[in-house]
Short mmCIF file of C-alpha atoms and ligand atoms in Angstrom, two decimals:
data_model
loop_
_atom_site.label_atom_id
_atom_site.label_comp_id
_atom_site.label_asym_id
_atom_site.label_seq_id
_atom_site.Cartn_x
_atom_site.Cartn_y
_atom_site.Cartn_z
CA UNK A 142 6.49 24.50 9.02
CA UNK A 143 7.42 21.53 7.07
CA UNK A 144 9.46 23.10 4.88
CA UNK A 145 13.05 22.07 5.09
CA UNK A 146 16.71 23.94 4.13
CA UNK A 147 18.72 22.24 1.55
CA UNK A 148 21.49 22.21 4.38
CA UNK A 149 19.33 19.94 6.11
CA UNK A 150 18.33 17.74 3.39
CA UNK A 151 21.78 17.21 3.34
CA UNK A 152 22.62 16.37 6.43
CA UNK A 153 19.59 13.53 5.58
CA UNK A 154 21.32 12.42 2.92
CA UNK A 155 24.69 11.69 4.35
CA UNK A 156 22.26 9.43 7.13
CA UNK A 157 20.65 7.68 4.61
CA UNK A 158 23.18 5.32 4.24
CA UNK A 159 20.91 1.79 5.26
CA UNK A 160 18.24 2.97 3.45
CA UNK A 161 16.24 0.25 1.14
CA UNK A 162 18.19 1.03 -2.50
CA UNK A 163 15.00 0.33 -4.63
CA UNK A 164 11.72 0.26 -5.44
CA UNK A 165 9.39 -0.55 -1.97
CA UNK A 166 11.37 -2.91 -0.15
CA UNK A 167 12.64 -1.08 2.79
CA UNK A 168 15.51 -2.79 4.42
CA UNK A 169 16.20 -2.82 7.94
CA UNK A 170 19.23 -0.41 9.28
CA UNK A 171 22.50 -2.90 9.19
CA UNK A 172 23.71 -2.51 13.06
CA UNK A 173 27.64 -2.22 13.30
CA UNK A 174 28.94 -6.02 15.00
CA UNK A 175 30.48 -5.37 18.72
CA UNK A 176 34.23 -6.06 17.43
CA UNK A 177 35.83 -6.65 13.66
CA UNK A 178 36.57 -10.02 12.62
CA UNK A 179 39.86 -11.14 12.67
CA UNK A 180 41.19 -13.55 10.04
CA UNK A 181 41.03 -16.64 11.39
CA UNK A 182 42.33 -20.30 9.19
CA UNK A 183 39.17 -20.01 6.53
CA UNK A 184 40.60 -16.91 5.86
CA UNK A 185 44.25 -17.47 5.32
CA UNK A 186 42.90 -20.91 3.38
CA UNK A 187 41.43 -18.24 1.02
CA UNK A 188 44.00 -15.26 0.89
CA UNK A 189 45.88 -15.96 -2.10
CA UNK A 190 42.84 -16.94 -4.38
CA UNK A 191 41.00 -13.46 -2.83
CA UNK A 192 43.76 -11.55 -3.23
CA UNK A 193 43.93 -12.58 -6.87
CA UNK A 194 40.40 -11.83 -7.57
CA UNK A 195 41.07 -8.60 -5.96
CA UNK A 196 44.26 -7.77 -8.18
CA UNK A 197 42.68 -8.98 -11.60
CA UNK A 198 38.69 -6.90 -10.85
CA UNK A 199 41.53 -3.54 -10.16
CA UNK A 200 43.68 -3.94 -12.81
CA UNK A 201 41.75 -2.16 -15.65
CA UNK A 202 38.17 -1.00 -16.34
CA UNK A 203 36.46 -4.00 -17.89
CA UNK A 204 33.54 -3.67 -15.92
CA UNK A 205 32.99 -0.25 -17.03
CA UNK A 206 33.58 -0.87 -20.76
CA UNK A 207 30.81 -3.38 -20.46
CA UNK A 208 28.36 -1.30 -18.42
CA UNK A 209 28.96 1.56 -20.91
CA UNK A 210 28.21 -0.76 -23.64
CA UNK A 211 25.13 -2.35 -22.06
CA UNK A 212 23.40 1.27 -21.36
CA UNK A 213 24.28 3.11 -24.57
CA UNK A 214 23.46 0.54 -26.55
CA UNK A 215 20.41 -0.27 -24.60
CA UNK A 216 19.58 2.95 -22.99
CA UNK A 217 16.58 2.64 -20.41
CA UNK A 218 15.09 -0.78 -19.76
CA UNK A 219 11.48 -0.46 -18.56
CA UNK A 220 9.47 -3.59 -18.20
CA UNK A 221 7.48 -4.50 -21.74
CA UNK A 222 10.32 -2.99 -24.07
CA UNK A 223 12.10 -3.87 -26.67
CA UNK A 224 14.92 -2.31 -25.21
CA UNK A 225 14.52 -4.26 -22.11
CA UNK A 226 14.44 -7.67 -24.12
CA UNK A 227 17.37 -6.43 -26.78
CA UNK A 228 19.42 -5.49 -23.82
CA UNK A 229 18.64 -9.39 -22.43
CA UNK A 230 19.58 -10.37 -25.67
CA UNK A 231 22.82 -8.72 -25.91
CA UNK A 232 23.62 -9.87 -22.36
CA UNK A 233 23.06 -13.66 -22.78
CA UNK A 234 25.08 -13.63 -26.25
CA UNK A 235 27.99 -11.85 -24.09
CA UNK A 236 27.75 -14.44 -21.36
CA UNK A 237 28.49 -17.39 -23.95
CA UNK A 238 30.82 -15.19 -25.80
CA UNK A 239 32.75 -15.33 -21.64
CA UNK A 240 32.16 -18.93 -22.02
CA UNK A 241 30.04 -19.11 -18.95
CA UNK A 242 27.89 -22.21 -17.95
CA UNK A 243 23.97 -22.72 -18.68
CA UNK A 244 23.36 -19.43 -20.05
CA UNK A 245 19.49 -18.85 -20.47
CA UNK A 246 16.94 -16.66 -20.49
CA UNK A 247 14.24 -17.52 -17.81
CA UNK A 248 10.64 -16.86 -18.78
CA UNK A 249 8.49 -14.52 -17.36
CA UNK A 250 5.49 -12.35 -17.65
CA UNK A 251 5.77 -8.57 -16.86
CA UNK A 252 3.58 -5.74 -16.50
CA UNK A 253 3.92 -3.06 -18.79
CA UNK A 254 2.63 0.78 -18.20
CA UNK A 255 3.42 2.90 -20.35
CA UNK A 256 4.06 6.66 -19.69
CA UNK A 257 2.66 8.35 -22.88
CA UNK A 258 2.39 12.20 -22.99
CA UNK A 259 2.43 14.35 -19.87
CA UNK A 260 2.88 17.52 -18.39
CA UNK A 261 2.39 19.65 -15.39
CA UNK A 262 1.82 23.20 -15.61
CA UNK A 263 1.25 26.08 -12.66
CA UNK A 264 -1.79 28.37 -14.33
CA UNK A 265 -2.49 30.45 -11.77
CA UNK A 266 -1.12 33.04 -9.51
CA UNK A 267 1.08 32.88 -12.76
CA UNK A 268 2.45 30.27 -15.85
CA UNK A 269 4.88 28.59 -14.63
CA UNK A 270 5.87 24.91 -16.34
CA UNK A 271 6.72 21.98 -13.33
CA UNK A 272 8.79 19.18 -14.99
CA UNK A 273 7.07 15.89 -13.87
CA UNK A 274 7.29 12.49 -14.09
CA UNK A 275 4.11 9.91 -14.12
CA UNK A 276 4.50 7.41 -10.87
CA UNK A 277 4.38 3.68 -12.48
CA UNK A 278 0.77 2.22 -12.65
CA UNK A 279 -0.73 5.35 -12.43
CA UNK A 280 -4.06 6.25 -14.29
CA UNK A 281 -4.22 9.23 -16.93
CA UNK A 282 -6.31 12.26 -17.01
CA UNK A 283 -8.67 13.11 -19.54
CA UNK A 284 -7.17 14.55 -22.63
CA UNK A 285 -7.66 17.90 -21.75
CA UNK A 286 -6.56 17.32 -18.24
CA UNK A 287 -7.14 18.03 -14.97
CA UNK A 288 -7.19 21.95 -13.89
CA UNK A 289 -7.24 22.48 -10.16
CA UNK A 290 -6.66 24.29 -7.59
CA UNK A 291 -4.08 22.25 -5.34
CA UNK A 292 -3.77 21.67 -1.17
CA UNK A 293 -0.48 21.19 -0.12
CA UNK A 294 0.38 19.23 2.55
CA UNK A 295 2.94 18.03 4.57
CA UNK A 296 2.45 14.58 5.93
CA UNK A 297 -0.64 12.22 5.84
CA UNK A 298 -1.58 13.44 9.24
CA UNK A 299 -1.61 17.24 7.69
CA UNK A 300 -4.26 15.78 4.82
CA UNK A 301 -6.22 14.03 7.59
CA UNK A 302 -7.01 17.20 9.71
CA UNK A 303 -7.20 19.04 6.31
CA UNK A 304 -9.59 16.18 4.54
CA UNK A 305 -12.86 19.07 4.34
CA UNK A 306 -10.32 21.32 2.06
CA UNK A 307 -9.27 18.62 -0.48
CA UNK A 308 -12.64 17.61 -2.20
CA UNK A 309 -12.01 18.70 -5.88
CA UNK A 310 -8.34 19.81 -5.14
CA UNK A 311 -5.20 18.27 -6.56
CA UNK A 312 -3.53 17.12 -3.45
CA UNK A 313 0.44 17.92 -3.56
CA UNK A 314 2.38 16.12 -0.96
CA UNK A 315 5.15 18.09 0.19
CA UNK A 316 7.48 15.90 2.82
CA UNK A 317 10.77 16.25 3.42
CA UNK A 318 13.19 13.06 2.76
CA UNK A 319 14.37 11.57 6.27
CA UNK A 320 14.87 8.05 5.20
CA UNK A 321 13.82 5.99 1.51
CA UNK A 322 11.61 4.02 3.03
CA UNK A 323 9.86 6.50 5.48
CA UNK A 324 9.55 8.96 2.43
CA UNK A 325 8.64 6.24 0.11
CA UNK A 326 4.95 6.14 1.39
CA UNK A 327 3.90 9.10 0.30
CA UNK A 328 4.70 7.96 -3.69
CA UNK A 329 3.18 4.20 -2.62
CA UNK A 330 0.11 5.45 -0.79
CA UNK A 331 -0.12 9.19 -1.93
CA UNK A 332 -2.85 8.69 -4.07
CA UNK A 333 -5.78 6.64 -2.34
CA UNK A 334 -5.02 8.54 0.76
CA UNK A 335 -6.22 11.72 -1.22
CA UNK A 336 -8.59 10.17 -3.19
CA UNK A 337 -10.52 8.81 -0.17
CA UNK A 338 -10.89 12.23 0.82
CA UNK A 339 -11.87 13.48 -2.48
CA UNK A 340 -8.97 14.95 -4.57
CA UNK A 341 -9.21 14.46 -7.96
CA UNK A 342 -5.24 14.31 -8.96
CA UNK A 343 -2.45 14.06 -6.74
CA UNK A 344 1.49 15.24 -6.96
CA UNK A 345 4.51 14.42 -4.88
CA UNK A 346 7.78 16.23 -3.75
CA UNK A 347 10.10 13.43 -5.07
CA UNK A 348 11.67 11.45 -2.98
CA UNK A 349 15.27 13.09 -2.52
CA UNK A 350 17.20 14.28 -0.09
CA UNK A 351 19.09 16.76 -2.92
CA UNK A 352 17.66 17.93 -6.02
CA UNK A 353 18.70 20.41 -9.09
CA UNK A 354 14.69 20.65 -10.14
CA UNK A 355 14.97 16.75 -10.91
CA UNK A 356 11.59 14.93 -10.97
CA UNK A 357 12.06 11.21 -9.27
CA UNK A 358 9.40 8.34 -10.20
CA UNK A 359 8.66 5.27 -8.82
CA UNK A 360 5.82 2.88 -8.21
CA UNK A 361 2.63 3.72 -6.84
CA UNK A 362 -0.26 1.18 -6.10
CA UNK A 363 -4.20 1.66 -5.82
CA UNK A 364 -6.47 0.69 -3.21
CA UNK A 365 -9.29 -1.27 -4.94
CA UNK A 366 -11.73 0.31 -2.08
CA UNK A 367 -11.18 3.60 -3.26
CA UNK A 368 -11.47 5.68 -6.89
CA UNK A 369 -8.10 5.86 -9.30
CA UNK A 370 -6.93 9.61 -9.71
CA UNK A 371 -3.67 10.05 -11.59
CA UNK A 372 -0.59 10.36 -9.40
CA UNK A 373 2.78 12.01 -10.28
CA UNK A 374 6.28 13.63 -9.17
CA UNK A 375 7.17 16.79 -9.45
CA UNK A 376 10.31 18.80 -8.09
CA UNK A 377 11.49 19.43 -4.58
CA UNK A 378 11.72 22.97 -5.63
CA UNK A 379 8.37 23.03 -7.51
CA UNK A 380 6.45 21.43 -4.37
CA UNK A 381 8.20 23.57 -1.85
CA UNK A 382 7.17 27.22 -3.62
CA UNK A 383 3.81 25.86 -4.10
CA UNK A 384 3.68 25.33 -0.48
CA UNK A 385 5.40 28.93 0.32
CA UNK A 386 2.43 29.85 -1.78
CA UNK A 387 -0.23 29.10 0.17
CA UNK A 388 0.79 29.93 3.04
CA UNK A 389 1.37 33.31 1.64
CA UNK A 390 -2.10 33.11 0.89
CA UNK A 391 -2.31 32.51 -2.78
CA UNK A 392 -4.47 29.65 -4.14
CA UNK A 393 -2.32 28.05 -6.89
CA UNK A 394 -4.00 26.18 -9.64
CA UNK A 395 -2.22 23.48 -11.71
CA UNK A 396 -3.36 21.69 -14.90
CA UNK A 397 -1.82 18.07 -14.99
CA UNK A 398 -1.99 15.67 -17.99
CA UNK A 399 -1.16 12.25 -18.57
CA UNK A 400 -1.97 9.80 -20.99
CA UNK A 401 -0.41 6.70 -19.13
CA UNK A 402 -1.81 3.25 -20.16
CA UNK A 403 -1.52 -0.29 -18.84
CA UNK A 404 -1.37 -3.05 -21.74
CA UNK A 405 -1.67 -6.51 -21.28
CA UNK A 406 1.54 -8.25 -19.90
CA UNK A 407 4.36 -8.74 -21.97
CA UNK A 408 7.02 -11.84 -22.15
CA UNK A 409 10.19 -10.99 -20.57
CA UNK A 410 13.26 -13.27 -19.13
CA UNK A 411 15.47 -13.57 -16.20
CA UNK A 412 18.98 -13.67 -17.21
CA UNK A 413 20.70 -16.51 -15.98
CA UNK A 414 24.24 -18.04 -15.99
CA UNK A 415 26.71 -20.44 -14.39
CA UNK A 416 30.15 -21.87 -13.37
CA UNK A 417 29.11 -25.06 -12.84
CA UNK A 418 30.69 -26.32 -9.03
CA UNK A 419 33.09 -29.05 -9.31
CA UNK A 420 32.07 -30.94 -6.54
CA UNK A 421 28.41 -30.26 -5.18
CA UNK A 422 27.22 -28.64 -8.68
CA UNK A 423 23.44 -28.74 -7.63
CA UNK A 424 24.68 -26.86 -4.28
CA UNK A 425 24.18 -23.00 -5.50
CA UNK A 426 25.24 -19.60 -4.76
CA UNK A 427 23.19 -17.10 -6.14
CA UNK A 428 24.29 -13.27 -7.36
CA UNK A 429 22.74 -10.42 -8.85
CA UNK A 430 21.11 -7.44 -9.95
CA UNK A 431 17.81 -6.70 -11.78
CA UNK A 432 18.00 -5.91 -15.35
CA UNK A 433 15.08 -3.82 -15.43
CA UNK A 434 14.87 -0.24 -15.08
CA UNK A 435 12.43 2.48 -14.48
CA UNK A 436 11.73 4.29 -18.22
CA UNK A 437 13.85 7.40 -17.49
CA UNK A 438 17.24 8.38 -17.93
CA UNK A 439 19.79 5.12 -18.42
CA UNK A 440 19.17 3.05 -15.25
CA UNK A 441 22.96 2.79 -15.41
CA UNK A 442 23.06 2.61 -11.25
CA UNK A 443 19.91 1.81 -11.30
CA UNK A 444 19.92 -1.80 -11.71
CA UNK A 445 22.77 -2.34 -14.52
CA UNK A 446 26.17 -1.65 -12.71
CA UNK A 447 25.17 -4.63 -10.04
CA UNK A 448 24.18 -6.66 -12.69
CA UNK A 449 27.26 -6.05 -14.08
CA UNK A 450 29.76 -6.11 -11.26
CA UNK A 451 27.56 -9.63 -10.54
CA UNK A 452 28.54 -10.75 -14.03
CA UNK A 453 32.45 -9.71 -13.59
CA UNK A 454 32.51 -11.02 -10.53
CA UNK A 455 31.74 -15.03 -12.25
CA UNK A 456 33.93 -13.82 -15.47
CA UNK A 457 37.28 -13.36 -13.22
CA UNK A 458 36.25 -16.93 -11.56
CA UNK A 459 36.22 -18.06 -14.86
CA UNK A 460 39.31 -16.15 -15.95
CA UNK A 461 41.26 -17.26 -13.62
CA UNK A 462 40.37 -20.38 -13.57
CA UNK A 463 38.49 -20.46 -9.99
CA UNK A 464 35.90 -23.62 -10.35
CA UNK A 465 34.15 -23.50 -7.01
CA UNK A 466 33.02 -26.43 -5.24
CA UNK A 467 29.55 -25.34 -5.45
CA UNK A 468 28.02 -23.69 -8.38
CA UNK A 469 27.90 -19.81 -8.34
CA UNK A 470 25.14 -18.46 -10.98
CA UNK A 471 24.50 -14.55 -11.63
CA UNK A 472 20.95 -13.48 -12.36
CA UNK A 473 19.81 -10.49 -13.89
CA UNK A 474 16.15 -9.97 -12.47
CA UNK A 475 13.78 -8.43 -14.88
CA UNK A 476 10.70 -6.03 -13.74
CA UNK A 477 11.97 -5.43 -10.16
CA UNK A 478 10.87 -1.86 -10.13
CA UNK A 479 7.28 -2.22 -11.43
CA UNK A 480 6.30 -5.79 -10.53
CA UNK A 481 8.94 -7.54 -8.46
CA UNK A 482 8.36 -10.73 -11.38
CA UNK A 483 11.66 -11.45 -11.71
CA UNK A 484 12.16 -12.46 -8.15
CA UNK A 485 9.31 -13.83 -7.69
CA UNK A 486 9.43 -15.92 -10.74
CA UNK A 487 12.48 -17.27 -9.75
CA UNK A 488 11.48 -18.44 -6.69
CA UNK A 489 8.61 -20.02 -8.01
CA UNK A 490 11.05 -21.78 -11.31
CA UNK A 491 13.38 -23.03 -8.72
CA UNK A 492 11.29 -23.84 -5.72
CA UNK A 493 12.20 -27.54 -5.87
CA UNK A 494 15.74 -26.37 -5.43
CA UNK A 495 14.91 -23.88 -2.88
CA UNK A 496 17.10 -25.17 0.02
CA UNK A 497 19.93 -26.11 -2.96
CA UNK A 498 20.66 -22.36 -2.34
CA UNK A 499 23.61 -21.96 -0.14
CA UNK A 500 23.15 -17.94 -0.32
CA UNK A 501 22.00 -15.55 -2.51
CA UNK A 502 23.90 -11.75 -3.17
CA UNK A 503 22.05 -8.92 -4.39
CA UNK A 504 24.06 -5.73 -5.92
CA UNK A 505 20.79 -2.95 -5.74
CA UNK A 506 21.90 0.28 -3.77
CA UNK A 507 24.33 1.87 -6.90
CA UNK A 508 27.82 0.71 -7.59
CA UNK A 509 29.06 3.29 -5.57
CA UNK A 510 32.46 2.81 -2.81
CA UNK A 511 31.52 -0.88 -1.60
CA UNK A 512 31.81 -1.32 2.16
CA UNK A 513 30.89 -4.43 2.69
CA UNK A 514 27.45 -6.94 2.51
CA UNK A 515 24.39 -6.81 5.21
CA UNK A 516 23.80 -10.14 5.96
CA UNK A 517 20.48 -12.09 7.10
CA UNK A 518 21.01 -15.68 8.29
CA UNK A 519 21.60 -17.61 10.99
CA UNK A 520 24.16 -16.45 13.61
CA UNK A 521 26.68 -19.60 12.72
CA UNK A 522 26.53 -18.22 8.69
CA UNK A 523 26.96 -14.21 10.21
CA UNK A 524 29.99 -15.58 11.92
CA UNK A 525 31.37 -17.58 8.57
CA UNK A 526 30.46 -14.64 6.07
CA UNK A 527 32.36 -11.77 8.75
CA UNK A 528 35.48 -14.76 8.12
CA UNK A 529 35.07 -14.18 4.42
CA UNK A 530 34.76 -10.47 4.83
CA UNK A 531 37.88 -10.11 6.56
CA UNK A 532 39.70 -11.28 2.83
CA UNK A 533 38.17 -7.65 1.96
CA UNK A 534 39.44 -5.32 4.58
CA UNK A 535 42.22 -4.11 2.39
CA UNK A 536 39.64 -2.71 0.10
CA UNK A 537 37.82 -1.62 2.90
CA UNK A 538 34.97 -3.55 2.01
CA UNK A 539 34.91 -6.10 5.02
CA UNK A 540 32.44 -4.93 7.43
CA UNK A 541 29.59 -7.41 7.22
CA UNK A 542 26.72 -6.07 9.39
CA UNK A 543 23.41 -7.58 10.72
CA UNK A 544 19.98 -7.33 8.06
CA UNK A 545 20.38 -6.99 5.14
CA UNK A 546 19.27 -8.07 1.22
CA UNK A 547 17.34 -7.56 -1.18
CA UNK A 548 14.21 -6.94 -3.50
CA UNK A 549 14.80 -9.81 -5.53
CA UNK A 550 16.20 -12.19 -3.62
CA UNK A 551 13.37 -11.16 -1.03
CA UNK A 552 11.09 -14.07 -2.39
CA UNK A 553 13.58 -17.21 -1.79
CA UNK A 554 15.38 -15.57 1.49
CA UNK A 555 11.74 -15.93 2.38
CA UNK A 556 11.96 -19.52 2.03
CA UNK A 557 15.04 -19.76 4.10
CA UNK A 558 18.10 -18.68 1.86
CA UNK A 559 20.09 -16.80 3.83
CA UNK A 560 20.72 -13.10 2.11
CA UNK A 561 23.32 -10.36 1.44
CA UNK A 562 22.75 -7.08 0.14
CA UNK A 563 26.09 -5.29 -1.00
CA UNK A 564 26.56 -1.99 0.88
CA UNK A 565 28.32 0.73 -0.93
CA UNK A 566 28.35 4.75 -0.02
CA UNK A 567 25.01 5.31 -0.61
CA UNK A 568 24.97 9.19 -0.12
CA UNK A 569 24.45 10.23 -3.16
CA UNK A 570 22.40 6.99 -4.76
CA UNK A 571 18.78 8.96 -4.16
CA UNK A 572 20.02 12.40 -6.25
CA UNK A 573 19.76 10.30 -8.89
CA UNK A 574 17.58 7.17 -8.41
CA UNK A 575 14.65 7.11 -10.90
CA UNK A 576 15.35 9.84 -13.02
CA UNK A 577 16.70 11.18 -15.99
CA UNK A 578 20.25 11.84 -13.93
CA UNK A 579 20.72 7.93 -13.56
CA UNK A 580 23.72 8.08 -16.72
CA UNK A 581 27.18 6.21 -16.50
CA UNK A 582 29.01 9.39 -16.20
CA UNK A 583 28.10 9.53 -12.61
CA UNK A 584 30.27 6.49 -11.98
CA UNK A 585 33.17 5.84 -11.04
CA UNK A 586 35.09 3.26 -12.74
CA UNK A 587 37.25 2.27 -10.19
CA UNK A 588 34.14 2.35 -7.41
CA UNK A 589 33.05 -0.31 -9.66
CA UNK A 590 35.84 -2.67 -9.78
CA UNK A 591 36.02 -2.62 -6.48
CA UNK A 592 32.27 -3.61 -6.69
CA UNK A 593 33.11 -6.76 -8.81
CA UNK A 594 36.00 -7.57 -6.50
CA UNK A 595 33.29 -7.54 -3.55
CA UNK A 596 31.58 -9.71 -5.13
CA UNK A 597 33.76 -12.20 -6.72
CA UNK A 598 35.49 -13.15 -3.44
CA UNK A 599 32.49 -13.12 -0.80
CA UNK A 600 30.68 -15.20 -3.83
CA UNK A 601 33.65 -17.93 -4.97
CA UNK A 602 34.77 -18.41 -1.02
CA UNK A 603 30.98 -19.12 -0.14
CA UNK A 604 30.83 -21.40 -2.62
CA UNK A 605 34.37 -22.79 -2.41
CA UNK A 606 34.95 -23.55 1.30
CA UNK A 607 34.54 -26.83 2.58
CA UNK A 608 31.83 -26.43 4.96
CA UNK A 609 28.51 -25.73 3.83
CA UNK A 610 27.03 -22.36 4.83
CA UNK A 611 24.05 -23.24 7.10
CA UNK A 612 20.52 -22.88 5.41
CA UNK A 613 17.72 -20.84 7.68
CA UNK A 614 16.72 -17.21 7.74
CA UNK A 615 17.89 -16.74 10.98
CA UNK A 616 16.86 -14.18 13.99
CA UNK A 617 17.85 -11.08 11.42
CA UNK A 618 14.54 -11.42 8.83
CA UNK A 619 11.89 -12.34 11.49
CA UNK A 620 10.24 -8.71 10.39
ZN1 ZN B 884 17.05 -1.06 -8.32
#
């Protein structure tokens, strides 16, 4: 009964749009404004410098040289690597190389879980192998692993009116995607929920609206009140015929093993750089991606095209000689998907300068078709970022829509910065989010220059234009 069609997985997909891009921060649904903007004189003040910015982020594919660069050099950057902090490396040298401001590497202490050996194996009605992936922070099995029979399910409220079956059971959660961060829970919260009612393992459906047998991981947290059993992803196909299974009858067994460790925290860096302002430099618009990545596939979408397109977007100020008013710096966060330090450690290095921070940009949904920013702040700074947006209608990329953000500038929009997450076409962002699939060659250099050209004029007119945007979170982020 909950099993769904892949034409209606689809159909999810293409409505998944607002969804929250990353990791557990669901993001409110952006609601369309009544009317469009219409250019009004901050606009025309700023055509010919936007329309520049505009011309010089089309006119080749220098954002996707340096993306392709950064993740085949680099590969996957997972929190506590050496591929995380080589990739820093590489990034800060490039950033003086541009001649950019203050470049520096921002200290800060991340988690690191490491993934080890695992599998996932169907032993009985028959052998069948389920490709898997370990869910971040999750415990391992014993060496010999666990070997039991599972209980599917397909919702919490399934496992709760099923809770006598699951004692001794690996619990597989088999929900359909309807939205990120509805679907989310079930990788969050999937394993003390079974746990408390006695499983000894438990295995999601990945959290996809569209898969080709692709395992998806994620973080995953504990509940301290209840025992640790190891937690992982396997296929939407895998989960779905072990649920046809049983309710053909059959009792399927699985033997899962994982030898997943957490080590002591490891020294990582925010990446950090700057065009100084030329009038109000301590006055500071803030954009970004997170450097970080999950330990699968490239994490090319997954953070390091909005890091990149962040980075462009300051390099073309530069290049064209486009000194704000105000400073604009680009950060690349590190350990947004399994920790959220970055962001948080940012917040807490520039507290003192909290209010400093006329607005800060995050690039974390894919650098997919951009169509504009969601935007949390007061109504007075909605009304003066739609202005700016109108500079990007001929790249269809103007509509700037109520709520909006991201991960890691959650911490200091908390604090009152107002906040803009950059929305792209996000319909096909969760194929391929945390897995093996996130690779360059899924996108599209052009998408991505019209990323950077997003960014570079929202960013340099915000921190250009004469008036000051207001500071406060506004009615958007009172959730
Ligand atoms: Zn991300």
């Amino acid at each position: 009964m909950m099993r769904a069609s892949f034409s209606r997985v689809l159909v999810a997909a293409a409505a998944v749009a607002a969804a929250a891009p990353c990791a557990a921060a669901a993001q409110q649904t952006p609601a369309a404004p009544a009317r469009p903007a219409q250019p009004g004189p901050l606009a025309a003040a700023y055509r010919q410098r936007a329309d520049n910015l505009i011309d010089r982020a089309l006119a080749d594919s220098a954002a996707f040289r340096r993306l392709t660069v950064l993740v085949d050099r680099f590969g996957s950057r997972f929190s506590g690597t050496q591929n995380l902090e080589s990739a820093i490396d590489w990034v800060l040298a490039e950033m003086r190389k541009d001649g950019l401001d203050n470049v520096r590497g921002e200290p800060v202490m991340v988690p690191r879980w490491v993934r080890g050996q695992e599998s996932a194996e169907m032993v009985a009605p028959r052998r069948q192998n389920l490709p898997m992936l370990g869910l971040g922070g999750s415990i391992a099995t014993p060496p010999a692993g666990i070997t039991a029979e599972v209980l599917v399910v397909g919702s919490f409220d399934e496992l709760t009116r099923r809770a006598a079956e699951a004692r001794g059971r690996i619990v597989v959660y088999d929900a359909p995607f309807t939205t990120y961060g509805e679907t989310v829970r079930y990788r969050t919260n999937g394993a003390f929920e079974a746990a408390r009612v006695g499983a000894v393992a438990s295995l999601i459906r990945s959290v996809t609206p569209f898969s080709m047998r692709t395992p998806h991981t994620g973080s995953m947290r504990y509940d301290s009140a209840v025992a640790r059993i190891p937690h992982a992803a396997i296929t939407v196909e895998d989960a779905m015929m072990l649920h046809r299974l049983q309710e053909q009858g059959v009792r399927p067994r699985v033997t899962l093993r994982m030898s997943a460790q957490t080590l002591p925290d490891a020294p990582s860096r925010n990446v950090v750089a700057e065009i100084r302002g030329r009038e109000r430099p301590d006055e500071v618009v803030v954009l970004g991606g997170h450097i970080d990545s999950w330990d699968v596939g490239q994490g090319a979408m997954d953070d390091a095209g909005g890091v990149v397109a962040a980075w462009e977007a300051v390099r073309l100020m530069k290049e064209l000689g486009l000194r704000p008013r105000r400073t604009v710096r680009v950060v690349g966060w590190t350990n947004e998907e399994n920790g959220l330090r970055g962001g948080n450690g940012y917040r807490d290095a520039h507290r003192a300068q909290v209010t400093d921070h006329v607005l800060a940009i995050e690039s974390d949904g894919g650098v997919f078709k951009p169509l504009g920013f969601g935007f949390a702040g007061t109504d007075s700074a909605f009304a003066m970022a739609r202005q700016v947006g109108t500079l990007l209608d001929r790249i269809g990329a103007g509509n700037i829509t109520r709520g909006g953000g991201g991960a890691d500038i959650g911490p200091i929009m908390a604090l009152g910065v107002p906040g803009m997450g950059l929305n792209v076409d996000e319909s096909r962002y969760f194929w391929y989010h945390h897995t093996e699939a996130d690779n360059i060659s899924m996108i599209n250099p052009r998408e991505l220059a019209e990323c950077v050209a997003t960014l570079a004029v929202m960013a340099y007119v915000i921190a250009d234009m004469p008036e000051r945007l207001p500071f406060g979170a506004g009615p958007a982020t009172a959730n």
